Short mmCIF file of C-alpha atoms in Angstrom, two decimals:
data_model
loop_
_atom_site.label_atom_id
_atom_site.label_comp_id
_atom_site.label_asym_id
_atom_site.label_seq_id
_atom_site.Cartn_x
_atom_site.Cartn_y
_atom_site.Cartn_z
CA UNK A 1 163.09 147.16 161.17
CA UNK A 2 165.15 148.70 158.03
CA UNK A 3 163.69 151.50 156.83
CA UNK A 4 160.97 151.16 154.06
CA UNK A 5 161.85 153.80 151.86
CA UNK A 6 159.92 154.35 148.63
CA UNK A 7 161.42 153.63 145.43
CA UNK A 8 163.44 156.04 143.42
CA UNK A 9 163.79 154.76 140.40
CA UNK A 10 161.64 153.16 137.30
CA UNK A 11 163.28 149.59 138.00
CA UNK A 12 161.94 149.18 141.58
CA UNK A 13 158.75 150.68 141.06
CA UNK A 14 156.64 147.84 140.48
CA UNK A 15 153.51 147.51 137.75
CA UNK A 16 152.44 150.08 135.14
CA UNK A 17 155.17 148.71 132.75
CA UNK A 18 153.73 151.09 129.69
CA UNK A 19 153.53 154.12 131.98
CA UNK A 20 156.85 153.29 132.96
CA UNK A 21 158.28 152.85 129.73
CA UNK A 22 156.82 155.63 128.06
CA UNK A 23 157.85 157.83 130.64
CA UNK A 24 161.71 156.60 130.43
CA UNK A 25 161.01 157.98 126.56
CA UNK A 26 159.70 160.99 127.39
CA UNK A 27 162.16 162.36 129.83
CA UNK A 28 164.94 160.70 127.22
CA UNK A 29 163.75 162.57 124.49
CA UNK A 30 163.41 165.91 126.67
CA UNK A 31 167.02 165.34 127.90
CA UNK A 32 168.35 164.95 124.18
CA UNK A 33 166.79 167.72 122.87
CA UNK A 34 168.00 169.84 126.06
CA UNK A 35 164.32 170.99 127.05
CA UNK A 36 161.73 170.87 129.60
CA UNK A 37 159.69 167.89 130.28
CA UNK A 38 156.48 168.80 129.63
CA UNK A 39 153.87 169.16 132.25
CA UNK A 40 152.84 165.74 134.13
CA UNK A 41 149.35 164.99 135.24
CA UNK A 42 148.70 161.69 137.36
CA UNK A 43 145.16 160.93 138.53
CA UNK A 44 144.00 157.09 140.42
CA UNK A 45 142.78 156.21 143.26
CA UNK A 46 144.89 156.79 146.70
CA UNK A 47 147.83 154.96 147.17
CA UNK A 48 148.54 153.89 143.64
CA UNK A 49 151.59 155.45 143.57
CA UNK A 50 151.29 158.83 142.24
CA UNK A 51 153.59 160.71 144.93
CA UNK A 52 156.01 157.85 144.39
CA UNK A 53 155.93 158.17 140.34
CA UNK A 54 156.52 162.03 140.67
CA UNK A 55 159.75 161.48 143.30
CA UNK A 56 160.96 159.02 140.40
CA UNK A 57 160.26 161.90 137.06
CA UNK A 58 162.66 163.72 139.19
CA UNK A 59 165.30 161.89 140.19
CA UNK A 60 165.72 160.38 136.13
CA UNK A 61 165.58 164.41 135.19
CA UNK A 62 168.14 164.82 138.17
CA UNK A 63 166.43 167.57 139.17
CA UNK A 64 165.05 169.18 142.51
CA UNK A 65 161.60 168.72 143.69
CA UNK A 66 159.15 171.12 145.37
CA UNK A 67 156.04 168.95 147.42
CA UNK A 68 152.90 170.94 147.86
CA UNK A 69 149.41 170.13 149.07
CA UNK A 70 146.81 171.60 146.56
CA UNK A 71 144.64 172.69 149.77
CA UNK A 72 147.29 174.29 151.09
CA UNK A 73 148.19 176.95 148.06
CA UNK A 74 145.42 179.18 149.72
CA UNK A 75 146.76 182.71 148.26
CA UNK A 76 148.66 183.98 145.07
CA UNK A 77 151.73 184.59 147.30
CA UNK A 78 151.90 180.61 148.21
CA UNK A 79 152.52 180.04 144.81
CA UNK A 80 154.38 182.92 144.17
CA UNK A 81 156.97 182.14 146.92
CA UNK A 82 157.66 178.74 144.99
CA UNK A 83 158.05 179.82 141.41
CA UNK A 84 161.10 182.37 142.70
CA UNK A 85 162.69 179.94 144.60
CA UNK A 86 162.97 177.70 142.41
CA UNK A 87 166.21 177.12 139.95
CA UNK A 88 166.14 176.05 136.00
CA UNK A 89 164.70 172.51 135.58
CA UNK A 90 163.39 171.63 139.04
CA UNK A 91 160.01 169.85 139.88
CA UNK A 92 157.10 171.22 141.64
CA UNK A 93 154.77 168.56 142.37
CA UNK A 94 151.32 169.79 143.66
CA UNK A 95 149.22 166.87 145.41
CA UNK A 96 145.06 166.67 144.72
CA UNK A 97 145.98 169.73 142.65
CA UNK A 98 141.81 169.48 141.65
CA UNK A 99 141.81 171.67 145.27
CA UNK A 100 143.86 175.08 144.44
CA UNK A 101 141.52 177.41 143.88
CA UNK A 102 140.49 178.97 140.95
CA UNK A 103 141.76 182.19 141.05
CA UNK A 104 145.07 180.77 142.01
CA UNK A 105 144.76 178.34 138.68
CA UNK A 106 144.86 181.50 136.73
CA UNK A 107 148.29 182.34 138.11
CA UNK A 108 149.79 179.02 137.82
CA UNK A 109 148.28 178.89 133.78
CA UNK A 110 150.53 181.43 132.72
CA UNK A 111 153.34 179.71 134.71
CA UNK A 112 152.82 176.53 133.14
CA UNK A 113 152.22 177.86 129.62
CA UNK A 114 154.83 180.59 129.45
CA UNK A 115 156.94 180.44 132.63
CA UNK A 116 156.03 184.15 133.03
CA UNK A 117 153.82 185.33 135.61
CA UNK A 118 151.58 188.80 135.67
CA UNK A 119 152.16 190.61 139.18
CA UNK A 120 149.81 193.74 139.73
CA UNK A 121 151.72 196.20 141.15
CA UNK A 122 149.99 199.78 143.18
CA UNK A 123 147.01 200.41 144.04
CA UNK A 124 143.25 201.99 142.37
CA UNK A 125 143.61 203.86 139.68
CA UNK A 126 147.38 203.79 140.21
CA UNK A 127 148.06 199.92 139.56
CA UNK A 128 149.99 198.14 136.41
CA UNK A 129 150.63 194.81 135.33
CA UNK A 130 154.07 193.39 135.33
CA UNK A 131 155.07 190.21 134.01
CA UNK A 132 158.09 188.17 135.45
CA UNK A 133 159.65 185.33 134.29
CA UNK A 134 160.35 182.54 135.94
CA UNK A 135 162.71 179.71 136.29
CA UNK A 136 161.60 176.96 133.55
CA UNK A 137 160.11 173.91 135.36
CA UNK A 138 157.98 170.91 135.31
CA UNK A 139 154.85 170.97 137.20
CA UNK A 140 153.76 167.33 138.20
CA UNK A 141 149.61 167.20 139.20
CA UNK A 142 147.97 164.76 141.03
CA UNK A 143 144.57 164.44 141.85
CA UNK A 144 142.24 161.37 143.20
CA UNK A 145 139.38 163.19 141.42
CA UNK A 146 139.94 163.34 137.50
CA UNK A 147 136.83 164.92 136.58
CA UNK A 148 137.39 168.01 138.84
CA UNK A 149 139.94 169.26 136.90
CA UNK A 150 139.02 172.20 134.69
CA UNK A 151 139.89 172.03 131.09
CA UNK A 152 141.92 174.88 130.82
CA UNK A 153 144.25 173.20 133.36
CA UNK A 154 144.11 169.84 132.05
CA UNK A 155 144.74 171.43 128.52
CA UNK A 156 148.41 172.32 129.65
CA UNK A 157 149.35 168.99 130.56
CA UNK A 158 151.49 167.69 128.05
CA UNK A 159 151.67 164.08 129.65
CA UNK A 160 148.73 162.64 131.05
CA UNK A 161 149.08 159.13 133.20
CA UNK A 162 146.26 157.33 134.93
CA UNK A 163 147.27 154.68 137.49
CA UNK A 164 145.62 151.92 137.77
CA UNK A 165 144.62 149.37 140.62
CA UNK A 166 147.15 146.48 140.87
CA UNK A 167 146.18 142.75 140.47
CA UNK A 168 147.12 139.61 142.91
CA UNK A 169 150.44 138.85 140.46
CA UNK A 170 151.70 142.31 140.49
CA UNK A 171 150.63 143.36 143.98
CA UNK A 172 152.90 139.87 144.94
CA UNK A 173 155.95 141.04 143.42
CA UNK A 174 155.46 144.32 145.27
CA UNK A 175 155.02 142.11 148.73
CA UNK A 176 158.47 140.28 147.71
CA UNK A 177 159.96 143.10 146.73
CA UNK A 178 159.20 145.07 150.24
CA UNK A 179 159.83 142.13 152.10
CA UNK A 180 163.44 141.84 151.03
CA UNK A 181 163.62 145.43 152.03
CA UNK A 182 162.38 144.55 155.39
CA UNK A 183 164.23 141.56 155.82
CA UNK A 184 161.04 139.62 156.51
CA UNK A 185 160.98 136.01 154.93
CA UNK A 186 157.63 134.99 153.72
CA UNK A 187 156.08 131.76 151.99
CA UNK A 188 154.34 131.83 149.09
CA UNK A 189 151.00 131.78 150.75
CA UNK A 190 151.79 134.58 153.01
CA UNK A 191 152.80 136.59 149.85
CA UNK A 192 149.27 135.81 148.33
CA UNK A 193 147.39 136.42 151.31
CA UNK A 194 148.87 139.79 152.02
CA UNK A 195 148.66 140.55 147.77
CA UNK A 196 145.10 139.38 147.99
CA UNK A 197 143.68 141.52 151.63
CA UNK A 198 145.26 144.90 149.97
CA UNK A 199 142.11 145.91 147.63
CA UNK A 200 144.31 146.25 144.73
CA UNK A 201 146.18 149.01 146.35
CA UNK A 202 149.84 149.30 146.51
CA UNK A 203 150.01 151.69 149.80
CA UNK A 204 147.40 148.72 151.44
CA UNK A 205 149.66 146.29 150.68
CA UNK A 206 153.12 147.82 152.50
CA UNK A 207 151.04 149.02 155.15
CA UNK A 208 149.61 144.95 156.25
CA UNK A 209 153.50 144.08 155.51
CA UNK A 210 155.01 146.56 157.95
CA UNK A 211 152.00 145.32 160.59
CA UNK A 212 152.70 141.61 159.73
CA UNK A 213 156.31 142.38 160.56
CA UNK A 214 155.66 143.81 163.97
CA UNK A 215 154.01 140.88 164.55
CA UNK A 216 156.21 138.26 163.88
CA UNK A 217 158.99 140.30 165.23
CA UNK A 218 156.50 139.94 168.79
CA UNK A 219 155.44 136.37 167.80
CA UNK A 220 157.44 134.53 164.88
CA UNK A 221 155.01 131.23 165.33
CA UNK A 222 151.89 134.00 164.86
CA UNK A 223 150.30 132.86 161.13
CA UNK A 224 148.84 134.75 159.03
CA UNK A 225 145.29 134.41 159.41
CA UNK A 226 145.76 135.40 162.76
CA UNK A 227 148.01 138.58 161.88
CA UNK A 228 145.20 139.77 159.53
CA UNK A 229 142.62 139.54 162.39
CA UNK A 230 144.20 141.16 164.82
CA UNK A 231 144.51 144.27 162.64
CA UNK A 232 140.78 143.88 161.59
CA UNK A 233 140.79 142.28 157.99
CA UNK A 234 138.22 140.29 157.87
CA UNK A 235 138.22 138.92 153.85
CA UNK A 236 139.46 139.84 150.88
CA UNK A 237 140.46 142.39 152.79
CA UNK A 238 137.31 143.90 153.50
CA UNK A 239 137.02 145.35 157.42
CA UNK A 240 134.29 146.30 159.91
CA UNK A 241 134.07 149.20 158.29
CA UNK A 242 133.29 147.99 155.25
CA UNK A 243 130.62 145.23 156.78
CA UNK A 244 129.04 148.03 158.85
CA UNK A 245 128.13 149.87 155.06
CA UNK A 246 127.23 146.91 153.58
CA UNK A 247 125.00 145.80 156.78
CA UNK A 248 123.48 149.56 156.72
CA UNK A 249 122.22 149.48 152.92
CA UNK A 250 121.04 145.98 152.86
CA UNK A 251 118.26 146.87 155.33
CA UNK A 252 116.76 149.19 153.07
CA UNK A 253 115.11 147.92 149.87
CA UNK A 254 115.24 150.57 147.86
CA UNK A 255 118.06 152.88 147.23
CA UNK A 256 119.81 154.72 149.54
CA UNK A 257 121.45 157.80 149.25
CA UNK A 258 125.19 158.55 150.61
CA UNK A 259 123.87 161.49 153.26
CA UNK A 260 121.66 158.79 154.59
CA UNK A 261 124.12 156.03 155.05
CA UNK A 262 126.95 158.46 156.35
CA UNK A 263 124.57 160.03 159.27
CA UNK A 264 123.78 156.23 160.00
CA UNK A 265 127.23 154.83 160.47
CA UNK A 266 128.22 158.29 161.57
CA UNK A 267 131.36 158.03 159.19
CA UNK A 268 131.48 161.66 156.20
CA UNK A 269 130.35 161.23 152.82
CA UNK A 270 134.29 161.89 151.62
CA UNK A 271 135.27 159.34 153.16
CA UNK A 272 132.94 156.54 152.29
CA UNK A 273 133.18 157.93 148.62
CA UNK A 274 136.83 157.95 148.39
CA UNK A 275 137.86 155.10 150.99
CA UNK A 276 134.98 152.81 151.45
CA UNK A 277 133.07 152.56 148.06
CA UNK A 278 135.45 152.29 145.34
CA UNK A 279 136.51 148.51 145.99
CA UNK A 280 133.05 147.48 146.75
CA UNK A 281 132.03 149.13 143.74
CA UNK A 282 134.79 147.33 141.11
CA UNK A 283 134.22 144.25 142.61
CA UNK A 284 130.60 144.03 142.04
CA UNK A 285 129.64 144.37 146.37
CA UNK A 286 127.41 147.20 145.69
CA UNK A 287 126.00 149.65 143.02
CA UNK A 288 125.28 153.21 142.57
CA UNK A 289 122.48 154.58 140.87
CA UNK A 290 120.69 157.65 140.19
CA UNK A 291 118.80 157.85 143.70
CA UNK A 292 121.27 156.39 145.85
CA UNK A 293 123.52 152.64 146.57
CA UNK A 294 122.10 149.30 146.83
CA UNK A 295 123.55 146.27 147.30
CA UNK A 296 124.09 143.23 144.86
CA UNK A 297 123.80 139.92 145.42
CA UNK A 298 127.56 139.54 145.16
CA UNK A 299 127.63 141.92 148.24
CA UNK A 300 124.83 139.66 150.14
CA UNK A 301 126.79 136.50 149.56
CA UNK A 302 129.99 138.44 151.44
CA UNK A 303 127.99 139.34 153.89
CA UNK A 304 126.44 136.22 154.89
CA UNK A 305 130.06 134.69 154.70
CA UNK A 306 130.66 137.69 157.75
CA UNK A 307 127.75 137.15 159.63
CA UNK A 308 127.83 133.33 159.06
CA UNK A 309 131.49 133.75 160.70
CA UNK A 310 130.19 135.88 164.06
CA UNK A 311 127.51 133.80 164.37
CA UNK A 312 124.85 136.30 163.15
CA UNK A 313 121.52 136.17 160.93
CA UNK A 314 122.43 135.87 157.45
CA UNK A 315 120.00 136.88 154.76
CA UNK A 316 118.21 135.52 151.21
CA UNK A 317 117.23 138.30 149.78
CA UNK A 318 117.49 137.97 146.00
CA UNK A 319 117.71 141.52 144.05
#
């Protein structure tokens, strides 16, 4: 299998044209005017693309880019170790940046705002403030959790980008376009089928494709429908997983609350949040409300459709 590298450019990334495009003008206009591109904050759901988007500001800036995990920046001296090492113009791209801790934001504000950084130097009564400068650079923020970032950081973001979930048409160009990488030929109703199992996600997508291509690689007469069950997609790309939450909160008829269904199905509360509910969520399977999830009738209907399938009780319950 070739290798399935992520795009590095603004051509090959596929959807978000107007993100896209105003990006190409941004980092144009920075490059004319010989400055820094102001700071970058991307926020969506995982694997929409943001670690992709950042790799791509970098490589049109031409510049060198520093990868950091926000959990991981657990003293001053992680970040200070980056900001002097890095040169004039690079990238430092911190990932679910909504994690660094606050006292660790205060460093990094002065960074951002005035590449200059206050170092405390001595000890007691015998310690001074110094401030340093530092290289000029472009800090690029993601985060999976928007409304965790504090205003003071999201204040000295310059360029703000959300990225959206991907529907079927775009999320079958990106199919095509991986599958050309791959050198795996696909019909049209392959294309759909994988576009339409991914839950709008771009990452969910290349991930069935790669497992489709083992596949057919062991078993070129193996169809689809059959690929997508062995790797447990059960429809519209919904898995056990997914049937097992639903199952849990349609025996209750009342509300129940996200504690409660993760010591049931034994799976944590980040998880089912971040993982689990958003897709059942936007497409209407379940709803949250003040004291807890329910299901909808939407959700019922799928569920019947599963249990119908495995030969289990399916249910009328009207809400």
């Amino acid at each position: 299998m070739s290798s399935c590298i992520r795009p590095n450019n603004f051509n090959d990334f596929v959807g978000n044209e107007e993100v896209k495009e105003n990006l190409r003008i941004f980092i144009e206009a920075a490059k004319n005017d010989n400055r820094q591109l102001d700071h970058c904050l991307i926020y969506g759901l995982p694997g929409t693309g943001k670690t992709t988007l950042a790799m791509i500001i970098a490589n049109t800036l031409n510049a060198k880019i520093k990868i950091l995990q926000g959990s991981n920046i657990n003293k001053n001296v992680d970040l200070l170790n980056v900001l002097l090492s890095i040169d004039n113009g690079d990238v430092i791209f911190i990932d679910e940046i909504h994690s660094v801790k606050p006292e660790i934001m205060e460093l990094l504000f002065s960074a951002m705002e005035d590449f200059a950084i206050d170092i405390t130097i001595g000890k007691d009564f015998n310690t001074k403030v110094t401030r340093m400068k530092v290289p000029n650079f472009t800090l690029i923020g993601a985060t999976t959790k928007f409304g965790k970032i504090p205003m003071p950081l999201e204040e000295r973001f310059g360029i703000i980008i959300n990225l959206k979930e991907y529907d079927i048409e775009t999320l079958k160009l990106l199919v095509k376009q991986y599958a050309k990488k791959i050198n795996l030929e696909l019909n049209d109703d392959e294309i759909f089928k994988i576009a339409s199992n991914s839950k709008n996600i771009p990452r969910n997508a290349i991930k069935i494709l790669k497992r489709v291509y083992d596949f057919k690689t062991y078993d070129k007469n193996l169809n689809i429908d059959e690929i997508l069950k062995k790797i447990k997609i059960i429809i519209n790309g919904l898995t056990s997983d997914d049937f097992t939450y639903l199952e849990t909160i349609n025996k209750h008829d009342n509300p129940i609350g996200l504690k409660t269904i993760s010591d049931i199905i034994n799976v944590d509360t980040e998880t089912i949040v971040n993982k689990i509910e958003p897709f059942l969520i936007n497409n209407g399977y379940i709803a949250k409300c003040s004291n807890g999830r329910k299901i909808t009738n939407l959700g019922i209907k799928m569920l019947n459709v599963y249990n119908k399938n495995n030969g289990k009780k399916t249910f009328n319950k009207v809400l």
